[in-house]
């Protein structure tokens, strides 16, 4: 097996694990954990295609990963701030209790 | 190739733990382990700079942020989490299995045959810097603006307000 399919399979499994966490967890912070796993899987794909894909001269893959990491950090900060703000109101991080906008 | 085969199962095991552990703090620490192992993977396959950035931003920043958020919020009801395990496993697997099948099918069918060529050259950091600060300056500036907005927004969201002392019983 060459590295590219191996890395892509690893990334697919990581993505699926993250998706499972997002769908099955009830704690909002652990849903963020799943989102981080999915973002990492996407980054791994960029690196795998850049390194082991058809020969490329430019550095689009690593560049994209750098920007993606910056945006993932921003997303985690804002997500946790929203969770904390809601925790202060409801004393809970349970997603099932986030229903104040429910009609 | 050998380090890849050694690290990949470890990454998957750590990620499985992060997804499956009922205790939130254990899950967050296993997430930190997963991210660190992915950084090691980057280091071994020739993307050293990306690996170091991953270490600093993900392991040092995001994972620690998540651990702190868990520490200052109240832990969820662990017994309830364990009680609804079978149902959440069934629902999660039902939703996730088609996605996994599709991804694996695409990997097995979609790759061109000539991907078995030699690896491309490892990441030249100097070229990356030139690319970043000469050819993608607008993108760098945009990310700078975004991060500033995030800093201000997160501080606004998380700040203590007067209405915070409202008793939870009044809901």
mmCIF file with all atom_site columns, N, CA and C in Angstrom, chain A residues 35-93:
data_model
loop_
_atom_site.group_PDB
_atom_site.id
_atom_site.type_symbol
_atom_site.label_atom_id
_atom_site.label_alt_id
_atom_site.label_comp_id
_atom_site.label_asym_id
_atom_site.label_entity_id
_atom_site.label_seq_id
_atom_site.pdbx_PDB_ins_code
_atom_site.Cartn_x
_atom_site.Cartn_y
_atom_site.Cartn_z
_atom_site.occupancy
_atom_site.B_iso_or_equiv
_atom_site.pdbx_formal_charge
_atom_site.auth_seq_id
_atom_site.auth_comp_id
_atom_site.auth_asym_id
_atom_site.auth_atom_id
_atom_site.pdbx_PDB_model_num
ATOM 1   N N  . UNK A 1 35 ? -15.821 18.495 16.263 1.00 0.00 ? 35 UNK A N  1
ATOM 2   C CA . UNK A 1 35 ? -15.573 19.409 15.142 1.00 0.00 ? 35 UNK A CA 1
ATOM 3   C C  . UNK A 1 35 ? -14.071 19.565 14.912 1.00 0.00 ? 35 UNK A C  1
ATOM 4   N N  . UNK A 1 36 ? -13.305 19.633 16.015 1.00 0.00 ? 36 UNK A N  1
ATOM 5   C CA . UNK A 1 36 ? -11.849 19.739 15.858 1.00 0.00 ? 36 UNK A CA 1
ATOM 6   C C  . UNK A 1 36 ? -11.290 18.508 15.154 1.00 0.00 ? 36 UNK A C  1
ATOM 7   N N  . UNK A 1 37 ? -11.803 17.327 15.509 1.00 0.00 ? 37 UNK A N  1
ATOM 8   C CA . UNK A 1 37 ? -11.329 16.105 14.840 1.00 0.00 ? 37 UNK A CA 1
ATOM 9   C C  . UNK A 1 37 ? -11.620 16.157 13.340 1.00 0.00 ? 37 UNK A C  1
ATOM 10  N N  . UNK A 1 38 ? -12.824 16.643 12.975 1.00 0.00 ? 38 UNK A N  1
ATOM 11  C CA . UNK A 1 38 ? -13.169 16.698 11.560 1.00 0.00 ? 38 UNK A CA 1
ATOM 12  C C  . UNK A 1 38 ? -12.281 17.691 10.807 1.00 0.00 ? 38 UNK A C  1
ATOM 13  N N  . UNK A 1 39 ? -11.993 18.838 11.436 1.00 0.00 ? 39 UNK A N  1
ATOM 14  C CA . UNK A 1 39 ? -11.112 19.819 10.795 1.00 0.00 ? 39 UNK A CA 1
ATOM 15  C C  . UNK A 1 39 ? -9.719  19.241 10.591 1.00 0.00 ? 39 UNK A C  1
ATOM 16  N N  . UNK A 1 40 ? -9.250  18.467 11.595 1.00 0.00 ? 40 UNK A N  1
ATOM 17  C CA . UNK A 1 40 ? -7.943  17.852 11.473 1.00 0.00 ? 40 UNK A CA 1
ATOM 18  C C  . UNK A 1 40 ? -7.891  16.857 10.340 1.00 0.00 ? 40 UNK A C  1
ATOM 19  N N  . UNK A 1 41 ? -8.985  16.107 10.163 1.00 0.00 ? 41 UNK A N  1
ATOM 20  C CA . UNK A 1 41 ? -9.027  15.143 9.068  1.00 0.00 ? 41 UNK A CA 1
ATOM 21  C C  . UNK A 1 41 ? -8.910  15.861 7.728  1.00 0.00 ? 41 UNK A C  1
ATOM 22  N N  . UNK A 1 42 ? -9.585  17.000 7.601  1.00 0.00 ? 42 UNK A N  1
ATOM 23  C CA . UNK A 1 42 ? -9.499  17.762 6.345  1.00 0.00 ? 42 UNK A CA 1
ATOM 24  C C  . UNK A 1 42 ? -8.068  18.239 6.111  1.00 0.00 ? 42 UNK A C  1
ATOM 25  N N  . UNK A 1 43 ? -7.422  18.733 7.188  1.00 0.00 ? 43 UNK A N  1
ATOM 26  C CA . UNK A 1 43 ? -6.035  19.192 7.052  1.00 0.00 ? 43 UNK A CA 1
ATOM 27  C C  . UNK A 1 43 ? -5.123  18.061 6.601  1.00 0.00 ? 43 UNK A C  1
ATOM 28  N N  . UNK A 1 44 ? -5.360  16.876 7.176  1.00 0.00 ? 44 UNK A N  1
ATOM 29  C CA . UNK A 1 44 ? -4.536  15.718 6.824  1.00 0.00 ? 44 UNK A CA 1
ATOM 30  C C  . UNK A 1 44 ? -4.674  15.395 5.334  1.00 0.00 ? 44 UNK A C  1
ATOM 31  N N  . UNK A 1 45 ? -5.874  15.561 4.797  1.00 0.00 ? 45 UNK A N  1
ATOM 32  C CA . UNK A 1 45 ? -6.084  15.329 3.369  1.00 0.00 ? 45 UNK A CA 1
ATOM 33  C C  . UNK A 1 45 ? -5.266  16.296 2.519  1.00 0.00 ? 45 UNK A C  1
ATOM 34  N N  . UNK A 1 46 ? -5.296  17.591 2.903  1.00 0.00 ? 46 UNK A N  1
ATOM 35  C CA . UNK A 1 46 ? -4.511  18.575 2.150  1.00 0.00 ? 46 UNK A CA 1
ATOM 36  C C  . UNK A 1 46 ? -3.045  18.180 2.119  1.00 0.00 ? 46 UNK A C  1
ATOM 37  N N  . UNK A 1 47 ? -2.498  17.828 3.302  1.00 0.00 ? 47 UNK A N  1
ATOM 38  C CA . UNK A 1 47 ? -1.079  17.479 3.374  1.00 0.00 ? 47 UNK A CA 1
ATOM 39  C C  . UNK A 1 47 ? -0.810  16.210 2.566  1.00 0.00 ? 47 UNK A C  1
ATOM 40  N N  . UNK A 1 48 ? -1.707  15.220 2.658  1.00 0.00 ? 48 UNK A N  1
ATOM 41  C CA . UNK A 1 48 ? -1.477  13.950 1.954  1.00 0.00 ? 48 UNK A CA 1
ATOM 42  C C  . UNK A 1 48 ? -1.431  14.178 0.445  1.00 0.00 ? 48 UNK A C  1
ATOM 43  N N  . UNK A 1 49 ? -2.388  14.977 -0.081 1.00 0.00 ? 49 UNK A N  1
ATOM 44  C CA . UNK A 1 49 ? -2.405  15.182 -1.533 1.00 0.00 ? 49 UNK A CA 1
ATOM 45  C C  . UNK A 1 49 ? -1.213  16.014 -1.983 1.00 0.00 ? 49 UNK A C  1
ATOM 46  N N  . UNK A 1 50 ? -0.816  16.986 -1.144 1.00 0.00 ? 50 UNK A N  1
ATOM 47  C CA . UNK A 1 50 ? 0.334   17.811 -1.526 1.00 0.00 ? 50 UNK A CA 1
ATOM 48  C C  . UNK A 1 50 ? 1.605   16.982 -1.571 1.00 0.00 ? 50 UNK A C  1
ATOM 49  N N  . UNK A 1 51 ? 1.768   16.073 -0.604 1.00 0.00 ? 51 UNK A N  1
ATOM 50  C CA . UNK A 1 51 ? 3.028   15.346 -0.475 1.00 0.00 ? 51 UNK A CA 1
ATOM 51  C C  . UNK A 1 51 ? 3.089   14.131 -1.390 1.00 0.00 ? 51 UNK A C  1
ATOM 52  N N  . UNK A 1 52 ? 1.998   13.385 -1.478 1.00 0.00 ? 52 UNK A N  1
ATOM 53  C CA . UNK A 1 52 ? 2.046   12.118 -2.197 1.00 0.00 ? 52 UNK A CA 1
ATOM 54  C C  . UNK A 1 52 ? 1.187   12.102 -3.451 1.00 0.00 ? 52 UNK A C  1
ATOM 55  N N  . UNK A 1 53 ? 0.547   13.204 -3.784 1.00 0.00 ? 53 UNK A N  1
ATOM 56  C CA . UNK A 1 53 ? -0.279  13.244 -4.984 1.00 0.00 ? 53 UNK A CA 1
ATOM 57  C C  . UNK A 1 53 ? 0.587   13.464 -6.214 1.00 0.00 ? 53 UNK A C  1
ATOM 58  N N  . UNK A 1 54 ? -0.040  13.829 -7.332 1.00 0.00 ? 54 UNK A N  1
ATOM 59  C CA . UNK A 1 54 ? 0.730   14.161 -8.535 1.00 0.00 ? 54 UNK A CA 1
ATOM 60  C C  . UNK A 1 54 ? 1.675   15.324 -8.242 1.00 0.00 ? 54 UNK A C  1
ATOM 61  N N  . UNK A 1 55 ? 2.828   15.367 -8.897 1.00 0.00 ? 55 UNK A N  1
ATOM 62  C CA . UNK A 1 55 ? 3.823   16.407 -8.582 1.00 0.00 ? 55 UNK A CA 1
ATOM 63  C C  . UNK A 1 55 ? 3.263   17.813 -8.780 1.00 0.00 ? 55 UNK A C  1
ATOM 64  N N  . UNK A 1 56 ? 3.480   18.674 -7.786 1.00 0.00 ? 56 UNK A N  1
ATOM 65  C CA . UNK A 1 56 ? 3.046   20.066 -7.883 1.00 0.00 ? 56 UNK A CA 1
ATOM 66  C C  . UNK A 1 56 ? 4.222   20.955 -7.526 1.00 0.00 ? 56 UNK A C  1
ATOM 67  N N  . UNK A 1 57 ? 4.241   22.125 -8.148 1.00 0.00 ? 57 UNK A N  1
ATOM 68  C CA . UNK A 1 57 ? 5.342   23.043 -7.886 1.00 0.00 ? 57 UNK A CA 1
ATOM 69  C C  . UNK A 1 57 ? 4.997   24.002 -6.751 1.00 0.00 ? 57 UNK A C  1
ATOM 70  N N  . UNK A 1 58 ? 3.725   24.403 -6.640 1.00 0.00 ? 58 UNK A N  1
ATOM 71  C CA . UNK A 1 58 ? 3.398   25.432 -5.655 1.00 0.00 ? 58 UNK A CA 1
ATOM 72  C C  . UNK A 1 58 ? 3.044   24.793 -4.307 1.00 0.00 ? 58 UNK A C  1
ATOM 73  N N  . UNK A 1 59 ? 2.827   25.652 -3.324 1.00 0.00 ? 59 UNK A N  1
ATOM 74  C CA . UNK A 1 59 ? 2.642   25.175 -1.951 1.00 0.00 ? 59 UNK A CA 1
ATOM 75  C C  . UNK A 1 59 ? 1.205   25.386 -1.497 1.00 0.00 ? 59 UNK A C  1
ATOM 76  N N  . UNK A 1 60 ? 0.257   25.179 -2.402 1.00 0.00 ? 60 UNK A N  1
ATOM 77  C CA . UNK A 1 60 ? -1.138  25.464 -2.050 1.00 0.00 ? 60 UNK A CA 1
ATOM 78  C C  . UNK A 1 60 ? -1.618  24.625 -0.870 1.00 0.00 ? 60 UNK A C  1
ATOM 79  N N  . UNK A 1 61 ? -1.226  23.337 -0.836 1.00 0.00 ? 61 UNK A N  1
ATOM 80  C CA . UNK A 1 61 ? -1.696  22.462 0.246  1.00 0.00 ? 61 UNK A CA 1
ATOM 81  C C  . UNK A 1 61 ? -1.302  22.958 1.624  1.00 0.00 ? 61 UNK A C  1
ATOM 82  N N  . UNK A 1 62 ? 0.014   23.119 1.895  1.00 0.00 ? 62 UNK A N  1
ATOM 83  C CA . UNK A 1 62 ? 0.420   23.619 3.210  1.00 0.00 ? 62 UNK A CA 1
ATOM 84  C C  . UNK A 1 62 ? -0.155  24.996 3.531  1.00 0.00 ? 62 UNK A C  1
ATOM 85  N N  . UNK A 1 63 ? -0.243  25.882 2.495  1.00 0.00 ? 63 UNK A N  1
ATOM 86  C CA . UNK A 1 63 ? -0.805  27.213 2.745  1.00 0.00 ? 63 UNK A CA 1
ATOM 87  C C  . UNK A 1 63 ? -2.239  27.100 3.236  1.00 0.00 ? 63 UNK A C  1
ATOM 88  N N  . UNK A 1 64 ? -2.994  26.246 2.553  1.00 0.00 ? 64 UNK A N  1
ATOM 89  C CA . UNK A 1 64 ? -4.407  26.080 2.930  1.00 0.00 ? 64 UNK A CA 1
ATOM 90  C C  . UNK A 1 64 ? -4.499  25.553 4.361  1.00 0.00 ? 64 UNK A C  1
ATOM 91  N N  . UNK A 1 65 ? -3.603  24.622 4.708  1.00 0.00 ? 65 UNK A N  1
ATOM 92  C CA . UNK A 1 65 ? -3.633  24.062 6.059  1.00 0.00 ? 65 UNK A CA 1
ATOM 93  C C  . UNK A 1 65 ? -3.328  25.145 7.093  1.00 0.00 ? 65 UNK A C  1
ATOM 94  N N  . UNK A 1 66 ? -2.358  26.027 6.773  1.00 0.00 ? 66 UNK A N  1
ATOM 95  C CA . UNK A 1 66 ? -2.030  27.099 7.723  1.00 0.00 ? 66 UNK A CA 1
ATOM 96  C C  . UNK A 1 66 ? -3.258  27.974 7.989  1.00 0.00 ? 66 UNK A C  1
ATOM 97  N N  . UNK A 1 67 ? -3.933  28.394 6.908  1.00 0.00 ? 67 UNK A N  1
ATOM 98  C CA . UNK A 1 67 ? -5.120  29.239 7.093  1.00 0.00 ? 67 UNK A CA 1
ATOM 99  C C  . UNK A 1 67 ? -6.213  28.479 7.825  1.00 0.00 ? 67 UNK A C  1
ATOM 100 N N  . UNK A 1 68 ? -6.326  27.191 7.495  1.00 0.00 ? 68 UNK A N  1
ATOM 101 C CA . UNK A 1 68 ? -7.369  26.386 8.138  1.00 0.00 ? 68 UNK A CA 1
ATOM 102 C C  . UNK A 1 68 ? -7.119  26.265 9.639  1.00 0.00 ? 68 UNK A C  1
ATOM 103 N N  . UNK A 1 69 ? -5.843  26.129 10.029 1.00 0.00 ? 69 UNK A N  1
ATOM 104 C CA . UNK A 1 69 ? -5.528  26.029 11.458 1.00 0.00 ? 69 UNK A CA 1
ATOM 105 C C  . UNK A 1 69 ? -5.876  27.346 12.163 1.00 0.00 ? 69 UNK A C  1
ATOM 106 N N  . UNK A 1 70 ? -5.547  28.470 11.509 1.00 0.00 ? 70 UNK A N  1
ATOM 107 C CA . UNK A 1 70 ? -5.866  29.771 12.110 1.00 0.00 ? 70 UNK A CA 1
ATOM 108 C C  . UNK A 1 70 ? -7.372  29.906 12.307 1.00 0.00 ? 70 UNK A C  1
ATOM 109 N N  . UNK A 1 71 ? -8.137  29.495 11.304 1.00 0.00 ? 71 UNK A N  1
ATOM 110 C CA . UNK A 1 71 ? -9.586  29.655 11.398 1.00 0.00 ? 71 UNK A CA 1
ATOM 111 C C  . UNK A 1 71 ? -10.174 28.666 12.403 1.00 0.00 ? 71 UNK A C  1
ATOM 112 N N  . UNK A 1 72 ? -9.555  27.460 12.523 1.00 0.00 ? 72 UNK A N  1
ATOM 113 C CA . UNK A 1 72 ? -10.040 26.504 13.519 1.00 0.00 ? 72 UNK A CA 1
ATOM 114 C C  . UNK A 1 72 ? -9.836  27.046 14.929 1.00 0.00 ? 72 UNK A C  1
ATOM 115 N N  . UNK A 1 73 ? -8.689  27.712 15.149 1.00 0.00 ? 73 UNK A N  1
ATOM 116 C CA . UNK A 1 73 ? -8.450  28.288 16.472 1.00 0.00 ? 73 UNK A CA 1
ATOM 117 C C  . UNK A 1 73 ? -9.493  29.357 16.774 1.00 0.00 ? 73 UNK A C  1
ATOM 118 N N  . UNK A 1 74 ? -9.797  30.202 15.768 1.00 0.00 ? 74 UNK A N  1
ATOM 119 C CA . UNK A 1 74 ? -10.805 31.243 15.964 1.00 0.00 ? 74 UNK A CA 1
ATOM 120 C C  . UNK A 1 74 ? -12.160 30.629 16.270 1.00 0.00 ? 74 UNK A C  1
ATOM 121 N N  . UNK A 1 75 ? -12.499 29.566 15.534 1.00 0.00 ? 75 UNK A N  1
ATOM 122 C CA . UNK A 1 75 ? -13.790 28.918 15.721 1.00 0.00 ? 75 UNK A CA 1
ATOM 123 C C  . UNK A 1 75 ? -13.907 28.334 17.128 1.00 0.00 ? 75 UNK A C  1
ATOM 124 N N  . UNK A 1 76 ? -12.812 27.712 17.613 1.00 0.00 ? 76 UNK A N  1
ATOM 125 C CA . UNK A 1 76 ? -12.860 27.138 18.966 1.00 0.00 ? 76 UNK A CA 1
ATOM 126 C C  . UNK A 1 76 ? -13.054 28.232 20.001 1.00 0.00 ? 76 UNK A C  1
ATOM 127 N N  . UNK A 1 77 ? -12.360 29.376 19.817 1.00 0.00 ? 77 UNK A N  1
ATOM 128 C CA . UNK A 1 77 ? -12.475 30.453 20.806 1.00 0.00 ? 77 UNK A CA 1
ATOM 129 C C  . UNK A 1 77 ? -13.900 30.991 20.858 1.00 0.00 ? 77 UNK A C  1
ATOM 130 N N  . UNK A 1 78 ? -14.477 31.267 19.673 1.00 0.00 ? 78 UNK A N  1
ATOM 131 C CA . UNK A 1 78 ? -15.837 31.816 19.661 1.00 0.00 ? 78 UNK A CA 1
ATOM 132 C C  . UNK A 1 78 ? -16.839 30.790 20.167 1.00 0.00 ? 78 UNK A C  1
ATOM 133 N N  . UNK A 1 79 ? -16.668 29.514 19.747 1.00 0.00 ? 79 UNK A N  1
ATOM 134 C CA . UNK A 1 79 ? -17.580 28.472 20.197 1.00 0.00 ? 79 UNK A CA 1
ATOM 135 C C  . UNK A 1 79 ? -17.579 28.335 21.710 1.00 0.00 ? 79 UNK A C  1
ATOM 136 N N  . UNK A 1 80 ? -16.388 28.310 22.295 1.00 0.00 ? 80 UNK A N  1
ATOM 137 C CA . UNK A 1 80 ? -16.321 28.157 23.747 1.00 0.00 ? 80 UNK A CA 1
ATOM 138 C C  . UNK A 1 80 ? -16.873 29.393 24.446 1.00 0.00 ? 80 UNK A C  1
ATOM 139 N N  . UNK A 1 81 ? -16.653 30.570 23.870 1.00 0.00 ? 81 UNK A N  1
ATOM 140 C CA . UNK A 1 81 ? -17.210 31.778 24.490 1.00 0.00 ? 81 UNK A CA 1
ATOM 141 C C  . UNK A 1 81 ? -18.733 31.717 24.493 1.00 0.00 ? 81 UNK A C  1
ATOM 142 N N  . UNK A 1 82 ? -19.324 31.254 23.392 1.00 0.00 ? 82 UNK A N  1
ATOM 143 C CA . UNK A 1 82 ? -20.786 31.146 23.338 1.00 0.00 ? 82 UNK A CA 1
ATOM 144 C C  . UNK A 1 82 ? -21.278 30.120 24.355 1.00 0.00 ? 82 UNK A C  1
ATOM 145 N N  . UNK A 1 83 ? -20.561 28.980 24.456 1.00 0.00 ? 83 UNK A N  1
ATOM 146 C CA . UNK A 1 83 ? -20.959 27.958 25.415 1.00 0.00 ? 83 UNK A CA 1
ATOM 147 C C  . UNK A 1 83 ? -20.882 28.508 26.841 1.00 0.00 ? 83 UNK A C  1
ATOM 148 N N  . UNK A 1 84 ? -19.810 29.273 27.126 1.00 0.00 ? 84 UNK A N  1
ATOM 149 C CA . UNK A 1 84 ? -19.655 29.837 28.474 1.00 0.00 ? 84 UNK A CA 1
ATOM 150 C C  . UNK A 1 84 ? -20.761 30.839 28.767 1.00 0.00 ? 84 UNK A C  1
ATOM 151 N N  . UNK A 1 85 ? -21.091 31.653 27.763 1.00 0.00 ? 85 UNK A N  1
ATOM 152 C CA . UNK A 1 85 ? -22.153 32.643 27.965 1.00 0.00 ? 85 UNK A CA 1
ATOM 153 C C  . UNK A 1 85 ? -23.465 31.936 28.274 1.00 0.00 ? 85 UNK A C  1
ATOM 154 N N  . UNK A 1 86 ? -23.734 30.876 27.527 1.00 0.00 ? 86 UNK A N  1
ATOM 155 C CA . UNK A 1 86 ? -24.971 30.139 27.779 1.00 0.00 ? 86 UNK A CA 1
ATOM 156 C C  . UNK A 1 86 ? -24.923 29.418 29.119 1.00 0.00 ? 86 UNK A C  1
ATOM 157 N N  . UNK A 1 87 ? -23.718 28.929 29.485 1.00 0.00 ? 87 UNK A N  1
ATOM 158 C CA . UNK A 1 87 ? -23.596 28.244 30.778 1.00 0.00 ? 87 UNK A CA 1
ATOM 159 C C  . UNK A 1 87 ? -23.930 29.195 31.915 1.00 0.00 ? 87 UNK A C  1
ATOM 160 N N  . UNK A 1 88 ? -23.551 30.465 31.730 1.00 0.00 ? 88 UNK A N  1
ATOM 161 C CA . UNK A 1 88 ? -23.828 31.429 32.799 1.00 0.00 ? 88 UNK A CA 1
ATOM 162 C C  . UNK A 1 88 ? -25.334 31.644 32.959 1.00 0.00 ? 88 UNK A C  1
ATOM 163 N N  . UNK A 1 89 ? -26.071 31.522 31.846 1.00 0.00 ? 89 UNK A N  1
ATOM 164 C CA . UNK A 1 89 ? -27.527 31.709 31.929 1.00 0.00 ? 89 UNK A CA 1
ATOM 165 C C  . UNK A 1 89 ? -28.235 30.469 32.450 1.00 0.00 ? 89 UNK A C  1
ATOM 166 N N  . UNK A 1 90 ? -27.885 29.304 31.915 1.00 0.00 ? 90 UNK A N  1
ATOM 167 C CA . UNK A 1 90 ? -28.669 28.106 32.228 1.00 0.00 ? 90 UNK A CA 1
ATOM 168 C C  . UNK A 1 90 ? -27.973 27.162 33.193 1.00 0.00 ? 90 UNK A C  1
ATOM 169 N N  . UNK A 1 91 ? -26.720 27.436 33.584 1.00 0.00 ? 91 UNK A N  1
ATOM 170 C CA . UNK A 1 91 ? -25.973 26.550 34.469 1.00 0.00 ? 91 UNK A CA 1
ATOM 171 C C  . UNK A 1 91 ? -25.806 25.164 33.880 1.00 0.00 ? 91 UNK A C  1
ATOM 172 N N  . UNK A 1 92 ? -25.737 25.071 32.562 1.00 0.00 ? 92 UNK A N  1
ATOM 173 C CA . UNK A 1 92 ? -25.614 23.745 31.958 1.00 0.00 ? 92 UNK A CA 1
ATOM 174 C C  . UNK A 1 92 ? -24.948 23.880 30.589 1.00 0.00 ? 92 UNK A C  1
ATOM 175 N N  . UNK A 1 93 ? -24.226 22.834 30.171 1.00 0.00 ? 93 UNK A N  1
ATOM 176 C CA . UNK A 1 93 ? -23.702 22.801 28.802 1.00 0.00 ? 93 UNK A CA 1
ATOM 177 C C  . UNK A 1 93 ? -24.427 21.746 27.984 1.00 0.00 ? 93 UNK A C  1
#
